[in-house]
Short mmCIF file of C-alpha atoms in Angstrom, two decimals:
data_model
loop_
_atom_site.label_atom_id
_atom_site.label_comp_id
_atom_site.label_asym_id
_atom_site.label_seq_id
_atom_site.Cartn_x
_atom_site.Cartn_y
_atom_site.Cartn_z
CA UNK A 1 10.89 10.47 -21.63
CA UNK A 2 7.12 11.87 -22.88
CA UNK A 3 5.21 9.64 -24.54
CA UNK A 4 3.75 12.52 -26.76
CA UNK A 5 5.59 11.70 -29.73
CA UNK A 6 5.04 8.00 -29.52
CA UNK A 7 1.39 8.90 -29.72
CA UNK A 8 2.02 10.76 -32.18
CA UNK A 9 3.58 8.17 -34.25
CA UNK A 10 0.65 6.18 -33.45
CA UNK A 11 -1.98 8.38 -34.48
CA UNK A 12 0.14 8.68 -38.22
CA UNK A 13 0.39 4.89 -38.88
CA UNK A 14 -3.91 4.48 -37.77
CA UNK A 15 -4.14 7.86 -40.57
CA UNK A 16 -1.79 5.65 -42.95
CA UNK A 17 -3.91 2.86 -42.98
CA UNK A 18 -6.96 4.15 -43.46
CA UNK A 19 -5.71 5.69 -46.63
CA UNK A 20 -4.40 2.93 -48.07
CA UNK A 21 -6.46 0.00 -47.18
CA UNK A 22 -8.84 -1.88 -49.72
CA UNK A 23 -12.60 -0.77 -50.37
CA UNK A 24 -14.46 -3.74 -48.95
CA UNK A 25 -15.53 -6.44 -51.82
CA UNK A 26 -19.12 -6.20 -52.90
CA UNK A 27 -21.37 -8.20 -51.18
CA UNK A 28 -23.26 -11.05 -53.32
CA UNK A 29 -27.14 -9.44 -54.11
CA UNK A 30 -29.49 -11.06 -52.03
CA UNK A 31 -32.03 -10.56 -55.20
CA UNK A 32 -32.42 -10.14 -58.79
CA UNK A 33 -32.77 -6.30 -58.15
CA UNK A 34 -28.85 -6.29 -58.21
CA UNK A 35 -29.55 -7.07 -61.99
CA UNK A 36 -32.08 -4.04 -62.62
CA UNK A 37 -29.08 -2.28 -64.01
CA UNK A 38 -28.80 -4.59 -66.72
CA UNK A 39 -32.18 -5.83 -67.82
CA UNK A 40 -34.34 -3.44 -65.44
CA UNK A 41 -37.12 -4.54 -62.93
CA UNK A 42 -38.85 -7.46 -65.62
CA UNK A 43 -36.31 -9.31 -65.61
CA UNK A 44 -37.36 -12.80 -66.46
CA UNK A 45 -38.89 -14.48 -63.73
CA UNK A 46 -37.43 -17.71 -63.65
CA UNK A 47 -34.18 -16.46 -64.16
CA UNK A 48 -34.59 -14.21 -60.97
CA UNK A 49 -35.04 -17.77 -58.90
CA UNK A 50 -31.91 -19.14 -59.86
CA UNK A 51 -29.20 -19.43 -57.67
CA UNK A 52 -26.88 -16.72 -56.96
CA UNK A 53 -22.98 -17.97 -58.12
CA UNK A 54 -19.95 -16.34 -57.12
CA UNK A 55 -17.44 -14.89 -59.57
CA UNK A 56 -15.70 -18.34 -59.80
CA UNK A 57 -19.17 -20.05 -60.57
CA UNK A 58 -19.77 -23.62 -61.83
CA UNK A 59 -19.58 -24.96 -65.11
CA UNK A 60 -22.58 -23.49 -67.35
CA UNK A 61 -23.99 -21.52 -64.00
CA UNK A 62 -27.80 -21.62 -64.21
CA UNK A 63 -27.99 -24.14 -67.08
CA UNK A 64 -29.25 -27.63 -67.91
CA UNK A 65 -28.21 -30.72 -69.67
CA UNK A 66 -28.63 -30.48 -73.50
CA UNK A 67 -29.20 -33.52 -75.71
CA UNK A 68 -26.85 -32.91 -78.88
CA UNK A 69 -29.83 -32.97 -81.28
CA UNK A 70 -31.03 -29.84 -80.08
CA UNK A 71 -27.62 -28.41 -80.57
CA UNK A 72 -25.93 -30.23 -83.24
CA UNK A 73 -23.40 -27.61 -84.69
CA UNK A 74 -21.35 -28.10 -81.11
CA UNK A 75 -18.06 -29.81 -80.91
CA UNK A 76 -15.50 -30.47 -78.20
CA UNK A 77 -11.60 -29.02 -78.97
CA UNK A 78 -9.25 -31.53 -77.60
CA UNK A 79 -5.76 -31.61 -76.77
CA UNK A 80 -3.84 -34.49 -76.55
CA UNK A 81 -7.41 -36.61 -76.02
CA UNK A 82 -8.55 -34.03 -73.53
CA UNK A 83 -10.94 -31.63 -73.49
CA UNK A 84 -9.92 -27.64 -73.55
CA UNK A 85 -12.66 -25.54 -75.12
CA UNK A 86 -15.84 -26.17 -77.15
CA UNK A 87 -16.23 -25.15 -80.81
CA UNK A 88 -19.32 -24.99 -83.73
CA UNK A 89 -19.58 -26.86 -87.29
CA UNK A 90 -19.16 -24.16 -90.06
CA UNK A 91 -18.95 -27.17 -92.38
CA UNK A 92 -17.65 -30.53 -93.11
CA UNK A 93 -14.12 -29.61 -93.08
CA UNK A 94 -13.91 -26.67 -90.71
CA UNK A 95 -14.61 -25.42 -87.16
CA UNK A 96 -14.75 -22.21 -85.79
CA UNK A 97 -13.18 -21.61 -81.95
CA UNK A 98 -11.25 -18.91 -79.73
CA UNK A 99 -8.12 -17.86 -81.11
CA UNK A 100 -7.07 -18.19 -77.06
CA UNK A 101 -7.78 -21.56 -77.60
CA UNK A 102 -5.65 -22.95 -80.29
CA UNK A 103 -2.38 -20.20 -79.71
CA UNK A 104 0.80 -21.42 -79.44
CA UNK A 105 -0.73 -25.67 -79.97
CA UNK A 106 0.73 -27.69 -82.74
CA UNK A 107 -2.10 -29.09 -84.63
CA UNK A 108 -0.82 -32.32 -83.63
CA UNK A 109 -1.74 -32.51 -80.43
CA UNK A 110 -5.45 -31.11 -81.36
CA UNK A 111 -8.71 -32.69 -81.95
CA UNK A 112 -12.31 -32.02 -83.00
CA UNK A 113 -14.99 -34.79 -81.26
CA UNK A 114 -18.54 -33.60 -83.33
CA UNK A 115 -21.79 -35.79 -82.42
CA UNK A 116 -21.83 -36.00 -79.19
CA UNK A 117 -23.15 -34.69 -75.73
CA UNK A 118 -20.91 -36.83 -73.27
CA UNK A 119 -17.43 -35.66 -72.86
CA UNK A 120 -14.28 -37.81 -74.36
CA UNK A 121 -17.00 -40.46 -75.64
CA UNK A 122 -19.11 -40.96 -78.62
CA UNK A 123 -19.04 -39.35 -81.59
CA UNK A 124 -17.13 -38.50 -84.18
CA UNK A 125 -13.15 -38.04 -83.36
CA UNK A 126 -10.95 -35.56 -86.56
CA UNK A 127 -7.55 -34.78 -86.34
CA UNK A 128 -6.92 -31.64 -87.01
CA UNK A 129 -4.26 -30.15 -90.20
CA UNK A 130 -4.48 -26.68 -89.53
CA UNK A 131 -5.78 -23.85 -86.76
CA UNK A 132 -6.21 -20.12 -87.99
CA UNK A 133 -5.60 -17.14 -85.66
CA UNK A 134 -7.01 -14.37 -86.71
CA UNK A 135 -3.58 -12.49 -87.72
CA UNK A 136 -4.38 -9.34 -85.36
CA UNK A 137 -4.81 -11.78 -82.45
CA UNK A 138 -2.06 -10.97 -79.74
CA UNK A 139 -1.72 -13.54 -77.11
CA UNK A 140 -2.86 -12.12 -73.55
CA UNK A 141 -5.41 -9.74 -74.67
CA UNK A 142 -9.04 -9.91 -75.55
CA UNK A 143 -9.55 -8.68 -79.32
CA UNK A 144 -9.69 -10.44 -82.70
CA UNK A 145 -10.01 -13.92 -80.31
CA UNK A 146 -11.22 -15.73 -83.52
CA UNK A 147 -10.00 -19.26 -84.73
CA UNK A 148 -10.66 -21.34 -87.53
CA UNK A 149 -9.69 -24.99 -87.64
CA UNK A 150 -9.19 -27.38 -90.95
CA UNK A 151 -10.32 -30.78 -90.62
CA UNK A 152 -8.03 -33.60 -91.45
CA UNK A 153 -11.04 -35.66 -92.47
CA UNK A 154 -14.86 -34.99 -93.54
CA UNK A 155 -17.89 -34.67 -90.67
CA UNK A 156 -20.56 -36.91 -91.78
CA UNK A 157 -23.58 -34.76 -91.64
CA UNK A 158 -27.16 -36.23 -89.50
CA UNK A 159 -29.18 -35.10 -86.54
CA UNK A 160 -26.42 -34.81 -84.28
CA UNK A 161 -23.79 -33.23 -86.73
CA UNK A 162 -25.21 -29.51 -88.67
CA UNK A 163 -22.64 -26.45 -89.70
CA UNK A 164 -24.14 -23.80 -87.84
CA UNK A 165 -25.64 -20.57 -89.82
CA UNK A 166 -23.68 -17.38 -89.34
CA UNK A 167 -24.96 -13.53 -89.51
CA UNK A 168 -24.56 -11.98 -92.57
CA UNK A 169 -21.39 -9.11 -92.48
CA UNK A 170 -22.40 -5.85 -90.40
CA UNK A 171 -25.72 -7.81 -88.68
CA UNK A 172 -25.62 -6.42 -85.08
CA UNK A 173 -27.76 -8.71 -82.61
CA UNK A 174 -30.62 -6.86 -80.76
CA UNK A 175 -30.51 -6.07 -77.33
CA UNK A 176 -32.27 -8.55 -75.34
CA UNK A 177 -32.07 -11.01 -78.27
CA UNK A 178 -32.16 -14.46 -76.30
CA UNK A 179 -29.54 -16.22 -77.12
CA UNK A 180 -28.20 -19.90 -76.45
CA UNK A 181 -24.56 -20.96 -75.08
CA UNK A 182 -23.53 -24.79 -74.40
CA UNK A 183 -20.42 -26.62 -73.80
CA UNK A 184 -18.57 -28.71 -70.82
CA UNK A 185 -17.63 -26.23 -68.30
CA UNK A 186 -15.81 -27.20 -65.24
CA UNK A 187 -18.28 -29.10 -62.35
CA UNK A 188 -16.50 -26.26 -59.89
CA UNK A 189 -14.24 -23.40 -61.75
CA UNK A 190 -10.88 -22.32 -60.71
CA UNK A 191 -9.99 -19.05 -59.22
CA UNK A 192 -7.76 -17.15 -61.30
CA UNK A 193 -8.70 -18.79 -64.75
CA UNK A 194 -10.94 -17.68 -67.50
CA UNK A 195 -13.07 -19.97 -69.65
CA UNK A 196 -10.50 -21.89 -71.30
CA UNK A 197 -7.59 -23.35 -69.34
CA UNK A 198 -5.43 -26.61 -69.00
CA UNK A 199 -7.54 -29.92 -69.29
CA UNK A 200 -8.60 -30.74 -66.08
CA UNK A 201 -10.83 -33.28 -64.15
CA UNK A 202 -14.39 -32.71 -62.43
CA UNK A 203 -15.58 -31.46 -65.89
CA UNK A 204 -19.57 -32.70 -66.50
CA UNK A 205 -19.96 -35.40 -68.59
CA UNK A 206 -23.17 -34.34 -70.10
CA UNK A 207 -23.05 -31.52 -72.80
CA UNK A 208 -24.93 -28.05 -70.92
CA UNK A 209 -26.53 -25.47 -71.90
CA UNK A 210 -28.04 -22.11 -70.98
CA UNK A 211 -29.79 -19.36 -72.41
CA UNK A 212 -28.75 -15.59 -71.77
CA UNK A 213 -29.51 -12.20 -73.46
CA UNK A 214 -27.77 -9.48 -75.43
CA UNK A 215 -26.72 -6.82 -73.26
CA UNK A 216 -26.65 -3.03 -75.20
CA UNK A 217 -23.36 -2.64 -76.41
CA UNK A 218 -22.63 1.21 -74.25
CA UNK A 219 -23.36 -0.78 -71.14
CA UNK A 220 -20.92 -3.11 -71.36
CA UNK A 221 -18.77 -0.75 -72.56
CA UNK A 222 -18.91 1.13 -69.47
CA UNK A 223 -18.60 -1.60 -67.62
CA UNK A 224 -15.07 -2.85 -69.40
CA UNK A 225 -13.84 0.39 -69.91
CA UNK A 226 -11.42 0.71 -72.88
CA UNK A 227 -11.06 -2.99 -72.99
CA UNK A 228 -14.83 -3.55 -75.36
CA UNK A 229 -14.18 -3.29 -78.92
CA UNK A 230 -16.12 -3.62 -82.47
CA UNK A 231 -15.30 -7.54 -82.39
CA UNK A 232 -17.10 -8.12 -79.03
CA UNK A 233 -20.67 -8.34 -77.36
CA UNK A 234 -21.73 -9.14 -74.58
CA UNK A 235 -24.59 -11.40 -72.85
CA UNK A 236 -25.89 -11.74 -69.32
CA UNK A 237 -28.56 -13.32 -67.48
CA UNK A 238 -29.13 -13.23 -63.66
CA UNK A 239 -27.22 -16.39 -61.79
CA UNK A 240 -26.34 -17.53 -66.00
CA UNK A 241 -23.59 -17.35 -67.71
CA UNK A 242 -20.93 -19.29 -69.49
CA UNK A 243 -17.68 -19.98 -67.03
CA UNK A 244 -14.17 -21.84 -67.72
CA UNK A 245 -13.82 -24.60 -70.24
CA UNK A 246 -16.49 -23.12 -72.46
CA UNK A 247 -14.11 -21.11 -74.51
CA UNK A 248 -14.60 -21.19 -77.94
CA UNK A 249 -18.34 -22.53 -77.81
CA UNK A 250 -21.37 -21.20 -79.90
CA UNK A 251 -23.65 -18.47 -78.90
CA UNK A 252 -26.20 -18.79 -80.93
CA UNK A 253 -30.06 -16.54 -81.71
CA UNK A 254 -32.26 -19.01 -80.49
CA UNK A 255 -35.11 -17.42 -82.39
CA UNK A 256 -33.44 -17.57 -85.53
CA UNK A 257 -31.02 -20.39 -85.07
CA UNK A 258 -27.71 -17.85 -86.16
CA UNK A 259 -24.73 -18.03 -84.01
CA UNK A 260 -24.25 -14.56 -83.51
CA UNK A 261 -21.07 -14.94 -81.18
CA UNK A 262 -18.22 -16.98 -79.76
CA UNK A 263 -17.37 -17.75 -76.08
CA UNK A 264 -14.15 -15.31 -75.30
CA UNK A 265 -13.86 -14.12 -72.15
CA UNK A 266 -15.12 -12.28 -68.93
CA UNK A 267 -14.67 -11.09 -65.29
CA UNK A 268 -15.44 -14.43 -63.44
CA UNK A 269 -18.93 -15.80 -64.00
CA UNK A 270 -22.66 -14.95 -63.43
CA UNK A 271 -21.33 -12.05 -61.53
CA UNK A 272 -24.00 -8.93 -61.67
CA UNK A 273 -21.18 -6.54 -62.01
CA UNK A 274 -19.99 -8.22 -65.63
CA UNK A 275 -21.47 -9.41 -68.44
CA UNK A 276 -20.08 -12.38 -70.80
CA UNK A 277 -18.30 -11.28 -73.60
CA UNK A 278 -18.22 -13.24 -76.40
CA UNK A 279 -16.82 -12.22 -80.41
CA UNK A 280 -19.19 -10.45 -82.51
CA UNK A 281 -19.96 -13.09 -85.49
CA UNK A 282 -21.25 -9.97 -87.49
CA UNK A 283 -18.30 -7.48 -87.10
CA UNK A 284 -17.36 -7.05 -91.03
CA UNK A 285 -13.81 -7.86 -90.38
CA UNK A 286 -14.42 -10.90 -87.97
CA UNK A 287 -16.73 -12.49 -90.82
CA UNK A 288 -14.09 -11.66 -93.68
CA UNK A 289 -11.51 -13.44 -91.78
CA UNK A 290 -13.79 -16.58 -91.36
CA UNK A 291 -15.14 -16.65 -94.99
CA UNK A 292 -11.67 -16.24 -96.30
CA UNK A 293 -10.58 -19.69 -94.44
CA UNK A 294 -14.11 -21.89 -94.50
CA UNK A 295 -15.99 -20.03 -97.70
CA UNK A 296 -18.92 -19.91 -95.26
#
């Protein structure tokens, strides 16, 4: 029998695979100049030395320990005494958070720790009555992720415990606007999970923080394709970013001390390829929703 149309066959299944197979994963930049694309060639300098994380990066990637003083609006969201995501004073009786973070929890089982930089300790420790979705928030996708939470008691305000200021309605931040994130990401995050997920161990015990900057709005958008809206914006900083477990946390105008966003959500962490996106504070509708709730 000829053994042309075996090699035939053969020749068809090499073809076949070629066609099909997967483009080969980008390769991690060996230097800031994989950044150029989003901050061009000045990028800050001692930004560029940091260390390169993969998607699934670690905790705050790039940051450093913060002392709660400096950053006294942040709280820790708990559930059932463990920490999920982080959160910001709006005032003695309410928080602000990710909608992601509080969907489909009975109060009950939630908590608000204010005063403190060390995780689970110190501090003050509220019950929570009540958590807010924004009503156009649909479980599983990005937009309107925007919570509100009612105290059950009073914060006692002092230099670790301040309501944060907020942008006034329609206040877009600047691009490159540095900008401050902090919270108690995980020591080593997970593959396949965002910034929020189940408590876990191997969190940091000290409170982090990093600072990043406002990335123009039609490159991100180009980046996320179809998936940025009105209620987002997005931050980046070579080798920093915010990564899982800091859900919910402040990002706040470090010039101007306004929190100008909210930890949401993003393709892995520190990668070059994708911002942080975060909710836009100053999005008319997002700030409505929040002033109807806290009267801040």
């Amino acid at each position: 029998m000829s053994s042309a149309p075996t090699l035939v066959l053969v020749l068809l299944a090499v073809v076949l695979a070629a066609l099909v197979a997967p483009a080969p994963a980008r390769a991690a930049p060996s230097s800031s100049a994989d950044w150029d694309w989003l901050f061009g060639p000045d990028a800050d300098d001692d930004a560029q030395d940091d260390d390169y994380q993969r998607r699934y990066g670690i905790d705050i990637v790039g940051g450093d320990t913060a002392d709660i003083k400096t950053v006294p609006y942040q709280v820790s969201v708990e559930v059932n005494s463990a920490h999920s995501c982080g959160g910001s004073v709006l005032s003695a009786r309410w928080v602000l958070t990710a909608a992601h973070c509080t969907y489909g929890k009975d109060p009950r089982w939630l908590q608000v720790r204010a005063g403190t930089d060390q995780l689970q300790r110190g501090g003050s420790l509220l019950a929570v009555r009540r958590a807010v979705n924004h009503p156009k928030y649909v479980h599983g996708h990005q937009d309107w992720d925007v919570s509100v939470l009612e105290l059950a008691g009073t914060l006692s305000f002092g230099s670790t415990i301040k309501a944060v200021t907020l942008p006034a309605a329609g206040a877009e931040p600047s691009t490159n606007t540095a900008v401050l994130a902090s919270g108690w990401g995980l020591t080593q995050a997970q593959k396949g999970k965002g910034r929020s997920g189940r408590p876990a161990p191997n969190l940091p015990q000290q409170l982090r923080k990093v600072t990043v900057r406002v990335v123009q709005r039609s490159t991100c958008a180009n980046v996320y394709r179809g998936v940025l809206t009105d209620r987002m914006i997005c931050a980046a900083a070579p080798g920093k970013d915010t990564c899982t477990y800091d859900s919910g946390g402040p990002l706040v105008d470090s010039a101007r001390g306004v929190q100008v966003g909210v930890v949401s959500w993003g393709q892995g962490c520190a990668d070059p390829n994708y911002p942080g996106v975060y909710v836009h504070l100053g999005n008319k509708d997002v700030r409505q929703f929040i002033k109807s709730y806290a009267g801040v």
